[in-house]
mmCIF file of C-alpha atoms in Angstrom:
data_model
loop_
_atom_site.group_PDB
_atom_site.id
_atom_site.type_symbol
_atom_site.label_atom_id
_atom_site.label_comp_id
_atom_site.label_asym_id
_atom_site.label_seq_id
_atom_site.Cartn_x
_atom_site.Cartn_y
_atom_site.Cartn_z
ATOM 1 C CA UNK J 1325 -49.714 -73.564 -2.558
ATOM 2 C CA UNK J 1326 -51.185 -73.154 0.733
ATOM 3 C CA UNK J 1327 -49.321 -69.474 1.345
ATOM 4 C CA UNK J 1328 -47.737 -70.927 4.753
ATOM 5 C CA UNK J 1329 -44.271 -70.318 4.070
ATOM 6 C CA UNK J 1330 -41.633 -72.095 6.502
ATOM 7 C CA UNK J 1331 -37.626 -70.633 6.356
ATOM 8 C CA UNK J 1332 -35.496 -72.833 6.080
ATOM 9 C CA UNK J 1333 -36.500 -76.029 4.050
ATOM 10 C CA UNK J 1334 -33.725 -77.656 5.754
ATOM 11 C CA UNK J 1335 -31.382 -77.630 8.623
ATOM 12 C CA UNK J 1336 -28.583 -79.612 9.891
ATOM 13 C CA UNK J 1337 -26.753 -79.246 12.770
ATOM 14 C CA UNK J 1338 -25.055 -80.948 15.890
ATOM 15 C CA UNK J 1339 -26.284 -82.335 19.031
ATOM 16 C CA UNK J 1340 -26.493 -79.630 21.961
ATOM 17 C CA UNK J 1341 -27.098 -76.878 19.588
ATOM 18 C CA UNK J 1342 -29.983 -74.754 19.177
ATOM 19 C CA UNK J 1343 -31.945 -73.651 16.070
ATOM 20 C CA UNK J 1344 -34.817 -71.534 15.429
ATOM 21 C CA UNK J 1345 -37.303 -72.085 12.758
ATOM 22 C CA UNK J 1346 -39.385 -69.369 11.166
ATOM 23 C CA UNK J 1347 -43.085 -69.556 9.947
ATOM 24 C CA UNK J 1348 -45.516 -67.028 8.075
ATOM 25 C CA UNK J 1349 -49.301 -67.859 8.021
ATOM 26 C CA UNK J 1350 -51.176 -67.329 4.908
ATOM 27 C CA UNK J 1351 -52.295 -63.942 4.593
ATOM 28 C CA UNK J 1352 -55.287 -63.390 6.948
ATOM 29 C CA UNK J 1353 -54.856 -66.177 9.153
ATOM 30 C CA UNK J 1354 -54.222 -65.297 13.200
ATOM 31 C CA UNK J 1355 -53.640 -68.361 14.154
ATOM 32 C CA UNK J 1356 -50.567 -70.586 14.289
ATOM 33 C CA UNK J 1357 -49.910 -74.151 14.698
ATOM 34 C CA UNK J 1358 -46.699 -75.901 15.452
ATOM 35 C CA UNK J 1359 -46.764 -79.960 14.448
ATOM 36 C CA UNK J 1360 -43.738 -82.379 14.257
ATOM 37 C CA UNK J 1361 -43.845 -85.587 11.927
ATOM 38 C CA UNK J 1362 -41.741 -88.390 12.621
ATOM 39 C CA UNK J 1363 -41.886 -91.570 11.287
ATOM 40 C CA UNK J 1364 -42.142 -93.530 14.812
ATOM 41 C CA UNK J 1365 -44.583 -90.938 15.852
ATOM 42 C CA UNK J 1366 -46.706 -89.761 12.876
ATOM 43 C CA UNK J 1367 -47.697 -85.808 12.691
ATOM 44 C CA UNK J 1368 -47.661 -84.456 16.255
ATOM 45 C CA UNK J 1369 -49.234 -81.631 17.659
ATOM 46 C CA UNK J 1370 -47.234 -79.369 19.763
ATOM 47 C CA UNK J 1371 -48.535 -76.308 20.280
ATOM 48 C CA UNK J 1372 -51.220 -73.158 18.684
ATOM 49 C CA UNK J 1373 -51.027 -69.049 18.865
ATOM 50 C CA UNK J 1374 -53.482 -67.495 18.341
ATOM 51 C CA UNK J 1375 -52.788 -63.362 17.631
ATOM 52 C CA UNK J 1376 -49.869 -63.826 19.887
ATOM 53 C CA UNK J 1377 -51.649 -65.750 22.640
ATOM 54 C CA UNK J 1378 -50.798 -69.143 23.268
ATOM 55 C CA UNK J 1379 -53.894 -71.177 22.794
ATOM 56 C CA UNK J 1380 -53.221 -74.773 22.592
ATOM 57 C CA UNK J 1381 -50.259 -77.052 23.884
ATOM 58 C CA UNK J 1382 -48.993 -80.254 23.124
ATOM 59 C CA UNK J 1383 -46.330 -82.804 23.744
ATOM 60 C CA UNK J 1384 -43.883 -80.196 23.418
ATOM 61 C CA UNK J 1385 -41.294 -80.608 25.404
ATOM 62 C CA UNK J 1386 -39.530 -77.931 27.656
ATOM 63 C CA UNK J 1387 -36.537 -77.900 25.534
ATOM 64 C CA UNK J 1388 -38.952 -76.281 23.065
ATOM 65 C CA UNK J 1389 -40.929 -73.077 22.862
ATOM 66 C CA UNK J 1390 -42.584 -70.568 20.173
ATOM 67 C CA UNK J 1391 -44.287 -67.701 19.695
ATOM 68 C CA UNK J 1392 -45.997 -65.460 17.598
ATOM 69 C CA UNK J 1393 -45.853 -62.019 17.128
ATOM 70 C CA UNK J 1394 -47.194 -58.875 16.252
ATOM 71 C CA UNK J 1395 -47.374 -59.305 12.662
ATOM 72 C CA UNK J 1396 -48.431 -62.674 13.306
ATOM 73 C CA UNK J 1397 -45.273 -64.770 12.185
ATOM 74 C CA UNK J 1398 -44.201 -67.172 14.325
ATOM 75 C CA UNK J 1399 -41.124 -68.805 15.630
ATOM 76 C CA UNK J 1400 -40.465 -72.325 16.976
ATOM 77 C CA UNK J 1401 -36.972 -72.825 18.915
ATOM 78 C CA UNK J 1402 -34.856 -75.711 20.118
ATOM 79 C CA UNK J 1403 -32.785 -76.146 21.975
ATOM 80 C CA UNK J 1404 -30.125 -78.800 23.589
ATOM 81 C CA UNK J 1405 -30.877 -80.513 20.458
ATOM 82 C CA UNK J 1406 -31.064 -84.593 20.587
ATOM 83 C CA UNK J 1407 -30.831 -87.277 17.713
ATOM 84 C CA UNK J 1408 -34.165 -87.694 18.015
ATOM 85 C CA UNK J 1409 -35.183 -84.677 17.144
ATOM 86 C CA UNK J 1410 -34.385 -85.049 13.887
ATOM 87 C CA UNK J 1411 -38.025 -84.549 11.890
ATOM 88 C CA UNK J 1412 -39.900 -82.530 9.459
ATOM 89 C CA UNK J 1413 -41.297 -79.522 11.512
ATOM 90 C CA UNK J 1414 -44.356 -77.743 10.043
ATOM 91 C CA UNK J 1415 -46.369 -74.994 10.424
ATOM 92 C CA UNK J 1416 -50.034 -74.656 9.890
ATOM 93 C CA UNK J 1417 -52.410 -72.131 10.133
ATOM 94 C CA UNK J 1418 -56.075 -70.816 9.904
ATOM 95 C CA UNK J 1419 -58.429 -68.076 10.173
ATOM 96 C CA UNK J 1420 -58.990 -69.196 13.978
ATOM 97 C CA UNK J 1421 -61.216 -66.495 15.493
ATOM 98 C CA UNK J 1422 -64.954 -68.301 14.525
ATOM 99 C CA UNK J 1423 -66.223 -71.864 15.108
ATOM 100 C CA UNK J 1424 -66.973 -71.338 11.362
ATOM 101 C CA UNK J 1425 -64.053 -70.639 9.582
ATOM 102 C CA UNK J 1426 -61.724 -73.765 10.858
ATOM 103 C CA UNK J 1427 -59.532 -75.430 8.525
ATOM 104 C CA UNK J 1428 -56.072 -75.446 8.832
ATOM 105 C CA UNK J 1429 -53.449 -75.632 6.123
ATOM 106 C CA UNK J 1430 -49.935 -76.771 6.515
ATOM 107 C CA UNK J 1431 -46.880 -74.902 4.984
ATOM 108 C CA UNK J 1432 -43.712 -76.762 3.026
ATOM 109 C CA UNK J 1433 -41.727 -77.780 6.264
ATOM 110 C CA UNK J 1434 -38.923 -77.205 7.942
ATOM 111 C CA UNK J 1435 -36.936 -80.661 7.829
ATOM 112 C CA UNK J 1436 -34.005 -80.776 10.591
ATOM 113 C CA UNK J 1437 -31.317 -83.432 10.942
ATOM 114 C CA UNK J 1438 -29.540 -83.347 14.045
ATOM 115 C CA UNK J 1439 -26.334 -85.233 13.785
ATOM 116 C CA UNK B 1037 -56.108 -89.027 26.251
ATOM 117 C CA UNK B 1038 -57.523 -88.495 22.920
ATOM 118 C CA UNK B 1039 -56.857 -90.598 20.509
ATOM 119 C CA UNK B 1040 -57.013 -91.437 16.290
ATOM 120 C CA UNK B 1041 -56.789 -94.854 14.954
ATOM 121 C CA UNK B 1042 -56.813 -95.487 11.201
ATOM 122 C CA UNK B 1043 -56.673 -98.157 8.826
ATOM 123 C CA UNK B 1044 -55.475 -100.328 6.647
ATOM 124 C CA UNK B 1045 -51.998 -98.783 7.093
ATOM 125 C CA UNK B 1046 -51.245 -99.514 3.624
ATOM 126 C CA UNK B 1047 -53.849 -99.694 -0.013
ATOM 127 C CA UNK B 1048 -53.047 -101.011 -2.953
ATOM 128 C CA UNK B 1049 -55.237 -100.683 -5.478
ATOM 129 C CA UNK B 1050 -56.155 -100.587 -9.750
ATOM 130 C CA UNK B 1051 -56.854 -97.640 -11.471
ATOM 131 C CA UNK B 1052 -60.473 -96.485 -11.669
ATOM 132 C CA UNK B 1053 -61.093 -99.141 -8.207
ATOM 133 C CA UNK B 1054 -62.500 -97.064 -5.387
ATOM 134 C CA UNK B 1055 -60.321 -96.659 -1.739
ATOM 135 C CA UNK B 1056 -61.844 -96.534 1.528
ATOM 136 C CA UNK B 1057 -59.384 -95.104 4.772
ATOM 137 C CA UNK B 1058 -61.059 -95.712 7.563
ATOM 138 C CA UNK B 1059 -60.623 -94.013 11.229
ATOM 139 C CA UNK B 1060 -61.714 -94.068 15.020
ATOM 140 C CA UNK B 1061 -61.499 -91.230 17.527
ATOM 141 C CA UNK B 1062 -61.775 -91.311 21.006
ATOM 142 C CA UNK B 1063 -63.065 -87.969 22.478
ATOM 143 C CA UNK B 1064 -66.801 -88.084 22.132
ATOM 144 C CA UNK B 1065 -66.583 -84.210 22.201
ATOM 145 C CA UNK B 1066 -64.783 -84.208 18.929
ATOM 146 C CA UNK B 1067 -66.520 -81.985 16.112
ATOM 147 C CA UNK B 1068 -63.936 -81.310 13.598
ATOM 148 C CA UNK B 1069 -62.946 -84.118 11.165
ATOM 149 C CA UNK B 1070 -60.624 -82.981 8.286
ATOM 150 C CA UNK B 1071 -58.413 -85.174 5.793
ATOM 151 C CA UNK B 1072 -55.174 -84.421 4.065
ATOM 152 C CA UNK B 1073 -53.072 -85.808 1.363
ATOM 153 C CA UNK B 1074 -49.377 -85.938 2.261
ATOM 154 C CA UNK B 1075 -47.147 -86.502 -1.047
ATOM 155 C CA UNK B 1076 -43.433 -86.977 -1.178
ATOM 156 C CA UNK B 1077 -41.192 -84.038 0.453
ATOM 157 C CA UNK B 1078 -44.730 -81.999 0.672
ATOM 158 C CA UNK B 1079 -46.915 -80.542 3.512
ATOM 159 C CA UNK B 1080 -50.012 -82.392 4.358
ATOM 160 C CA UNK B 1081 -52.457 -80.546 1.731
ATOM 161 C CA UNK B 1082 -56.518 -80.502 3.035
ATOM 162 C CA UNK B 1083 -58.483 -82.497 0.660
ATOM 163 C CA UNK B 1084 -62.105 -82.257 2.418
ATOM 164 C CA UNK B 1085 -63.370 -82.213 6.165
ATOM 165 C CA UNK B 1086 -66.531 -82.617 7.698
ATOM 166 C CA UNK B 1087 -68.195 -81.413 10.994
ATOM 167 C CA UNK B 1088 -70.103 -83.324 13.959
ATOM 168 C CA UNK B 1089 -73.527 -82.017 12.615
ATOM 169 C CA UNK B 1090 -72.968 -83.665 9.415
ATOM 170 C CA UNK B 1091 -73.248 -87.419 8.172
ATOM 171 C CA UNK B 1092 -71.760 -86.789 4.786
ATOM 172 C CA UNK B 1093 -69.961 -84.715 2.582
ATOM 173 C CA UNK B 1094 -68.916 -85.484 -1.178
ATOM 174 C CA UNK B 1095 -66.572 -83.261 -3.479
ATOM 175 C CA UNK B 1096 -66.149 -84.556 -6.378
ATOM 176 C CA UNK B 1097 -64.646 -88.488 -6.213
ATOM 177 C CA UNK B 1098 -63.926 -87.853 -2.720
ATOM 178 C CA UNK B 1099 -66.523 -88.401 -0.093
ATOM 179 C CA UNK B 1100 -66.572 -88.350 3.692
ATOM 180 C CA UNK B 1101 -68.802 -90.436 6.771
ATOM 181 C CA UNK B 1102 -69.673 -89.485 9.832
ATOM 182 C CA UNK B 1103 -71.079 -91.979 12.420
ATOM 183 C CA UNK B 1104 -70.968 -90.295 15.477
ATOM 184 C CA UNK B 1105 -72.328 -93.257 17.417
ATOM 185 C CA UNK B 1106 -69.644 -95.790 16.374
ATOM 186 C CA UNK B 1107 -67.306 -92.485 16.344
ATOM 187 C CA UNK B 1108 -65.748 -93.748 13.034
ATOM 188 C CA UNK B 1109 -65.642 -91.889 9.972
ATOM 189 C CA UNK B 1110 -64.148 -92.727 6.630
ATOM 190 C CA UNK B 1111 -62.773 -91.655 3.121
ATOM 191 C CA UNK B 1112 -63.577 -92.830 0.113
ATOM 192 C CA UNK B 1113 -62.244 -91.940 -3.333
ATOM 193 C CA UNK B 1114 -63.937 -93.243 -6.281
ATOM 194 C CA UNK B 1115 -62.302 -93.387 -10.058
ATOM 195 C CA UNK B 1116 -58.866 -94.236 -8.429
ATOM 196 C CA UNK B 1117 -56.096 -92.287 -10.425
ATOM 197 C CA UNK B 1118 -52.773 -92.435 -10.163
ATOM 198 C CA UNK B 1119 -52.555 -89.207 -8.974
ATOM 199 C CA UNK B 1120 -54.142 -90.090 -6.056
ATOM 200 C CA UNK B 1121 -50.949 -91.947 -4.962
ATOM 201 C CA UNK B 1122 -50.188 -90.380 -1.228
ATOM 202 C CA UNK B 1123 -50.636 -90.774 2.392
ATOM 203 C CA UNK B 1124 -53.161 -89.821 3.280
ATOM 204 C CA UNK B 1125 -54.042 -89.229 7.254
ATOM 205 C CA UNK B 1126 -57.330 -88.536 8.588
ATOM 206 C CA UNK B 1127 -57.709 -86.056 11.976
ATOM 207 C CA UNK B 1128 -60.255 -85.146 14.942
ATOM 208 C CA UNK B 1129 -60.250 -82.147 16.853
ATOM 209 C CA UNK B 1130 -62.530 -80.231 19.122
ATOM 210 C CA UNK B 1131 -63.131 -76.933 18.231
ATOM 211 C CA UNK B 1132 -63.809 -74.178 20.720
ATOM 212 C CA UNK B 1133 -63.260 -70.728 21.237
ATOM 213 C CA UNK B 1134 -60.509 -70.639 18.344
ATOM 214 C CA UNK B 1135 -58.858 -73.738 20.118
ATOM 215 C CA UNK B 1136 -58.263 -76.271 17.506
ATOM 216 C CA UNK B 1137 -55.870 -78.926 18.207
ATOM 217 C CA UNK B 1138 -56.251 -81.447 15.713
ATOM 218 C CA UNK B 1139 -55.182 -85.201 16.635
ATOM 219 C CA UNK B 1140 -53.953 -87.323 13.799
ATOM 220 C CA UNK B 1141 -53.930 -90.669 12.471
ATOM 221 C CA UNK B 1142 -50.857 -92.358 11.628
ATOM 222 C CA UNK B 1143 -51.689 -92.584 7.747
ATOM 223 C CA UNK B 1144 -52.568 -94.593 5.147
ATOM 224 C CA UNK B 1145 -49.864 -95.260 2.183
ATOM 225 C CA UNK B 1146 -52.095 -95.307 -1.000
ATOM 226 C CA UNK B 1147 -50.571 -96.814 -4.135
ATOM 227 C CA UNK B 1148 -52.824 -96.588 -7.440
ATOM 228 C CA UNK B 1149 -51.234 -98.760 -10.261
ATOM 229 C CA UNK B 1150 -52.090 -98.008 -13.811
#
């Protein structure tokens, strides 16, 4: 258990619609990390937070955004949903404040179906 | 842009053989090289990493090379179990500042018959 958790474990909905996926990092962690697996396009980065800042982006496209905040959950919605969106949506996350202290571990997953 | 190859894209191998994954980054100014094991309806779980002022790290039957040169590095798991039966995807990222954006590979189906 890597004490990400990720609500909910699965999603279905209809093209157009929006959703909203929740993550909590594992206790300690500031930052956040946002990654979409596919299987024409692997595990893909889309965007980091770290203590509420924005510190890394992605491919992410506009019909997507996130944040994190103050007690350090994060959030990853989207919107005007597509059939392609359809993936397994995870969220990672690490101690992120030193050079030292850098790995990153990935929660359960979110996986959404758009139909 | 950056960029993560890795191969073979599938292994097939007998119990108690040894597996080498092998990858290739493309940002020179990549200095954080962590692995993961991905099994069925899981998250990728982190299995071992290794930084850019490092040629090799072993825990356990798992070991990781660096060869910055040739940026390559690779994973090798001795003692095959089947246990060890996953995807497995290899990643590069440059660390900085608390940025960490880490740049995958597109995996490597291991299968570990008994």
């Amino acid at each position: 258990d890597s004490g990400v958790t990720q609500t909910p474990k699965h999603l279905i909905t209809a093209t157009g619609q929006r959703v909203t996926l929740r993550c909590s990092p594992r206790s300690g962690d500031l930052s956040v990390y946002w990654y979409q697996q596919s299987l024409d396009q692997g595990l893909q980065f889309l965007i980091q937070y770290y203590n509420g800042e924005e510190r890394a982006k992605g491919n992410i496209l506009e019909r997507f955004s996130a944040q994190q905040f103050p007690d350090l959950h994060s959030e990853l919605n989207l919107s005007s949903l597509e059939l392609g969106d359809s993936a397994l949506y995870f969220c990672a996350s690490s101690v992120g404040d030193t050079k030292d202290r850098v790995s990153v571990n990935f929660g359960p997953g979110t996986r959404l179906t758009v139909t | 842009g950056e960029n993560v190859e890795q191969h073979p894209s599938t292994l097939s191998v007998q119990e108690g053989d040894s597996a080498v994954i092998k990858c290739t980054y493309s940002d020179s100014a990549s200095n954080y090289f962590p692995w993961y094991k991905q099994e069925l309806g899981k998250g990728p779980q982190l299995i071992i990493d290794i930084r850019s002022n490092v040629g090799e790290k072993k825990d356990q039957r798992i070991a990781v090379t660096l060869n910055k040169t040739a940026k390559h590095f690779s994973l090798h798991i001795t003692e095959t179990q089947p246990e060890d039966s996953a995807v497995y995807f290899c990643a590069a990222s440059k660390i900085s500042g608390g940025y960490n954006k880490l740049i995958f590979g597109a995996g490597t189906r291991l299968a570990v018959h008994p």
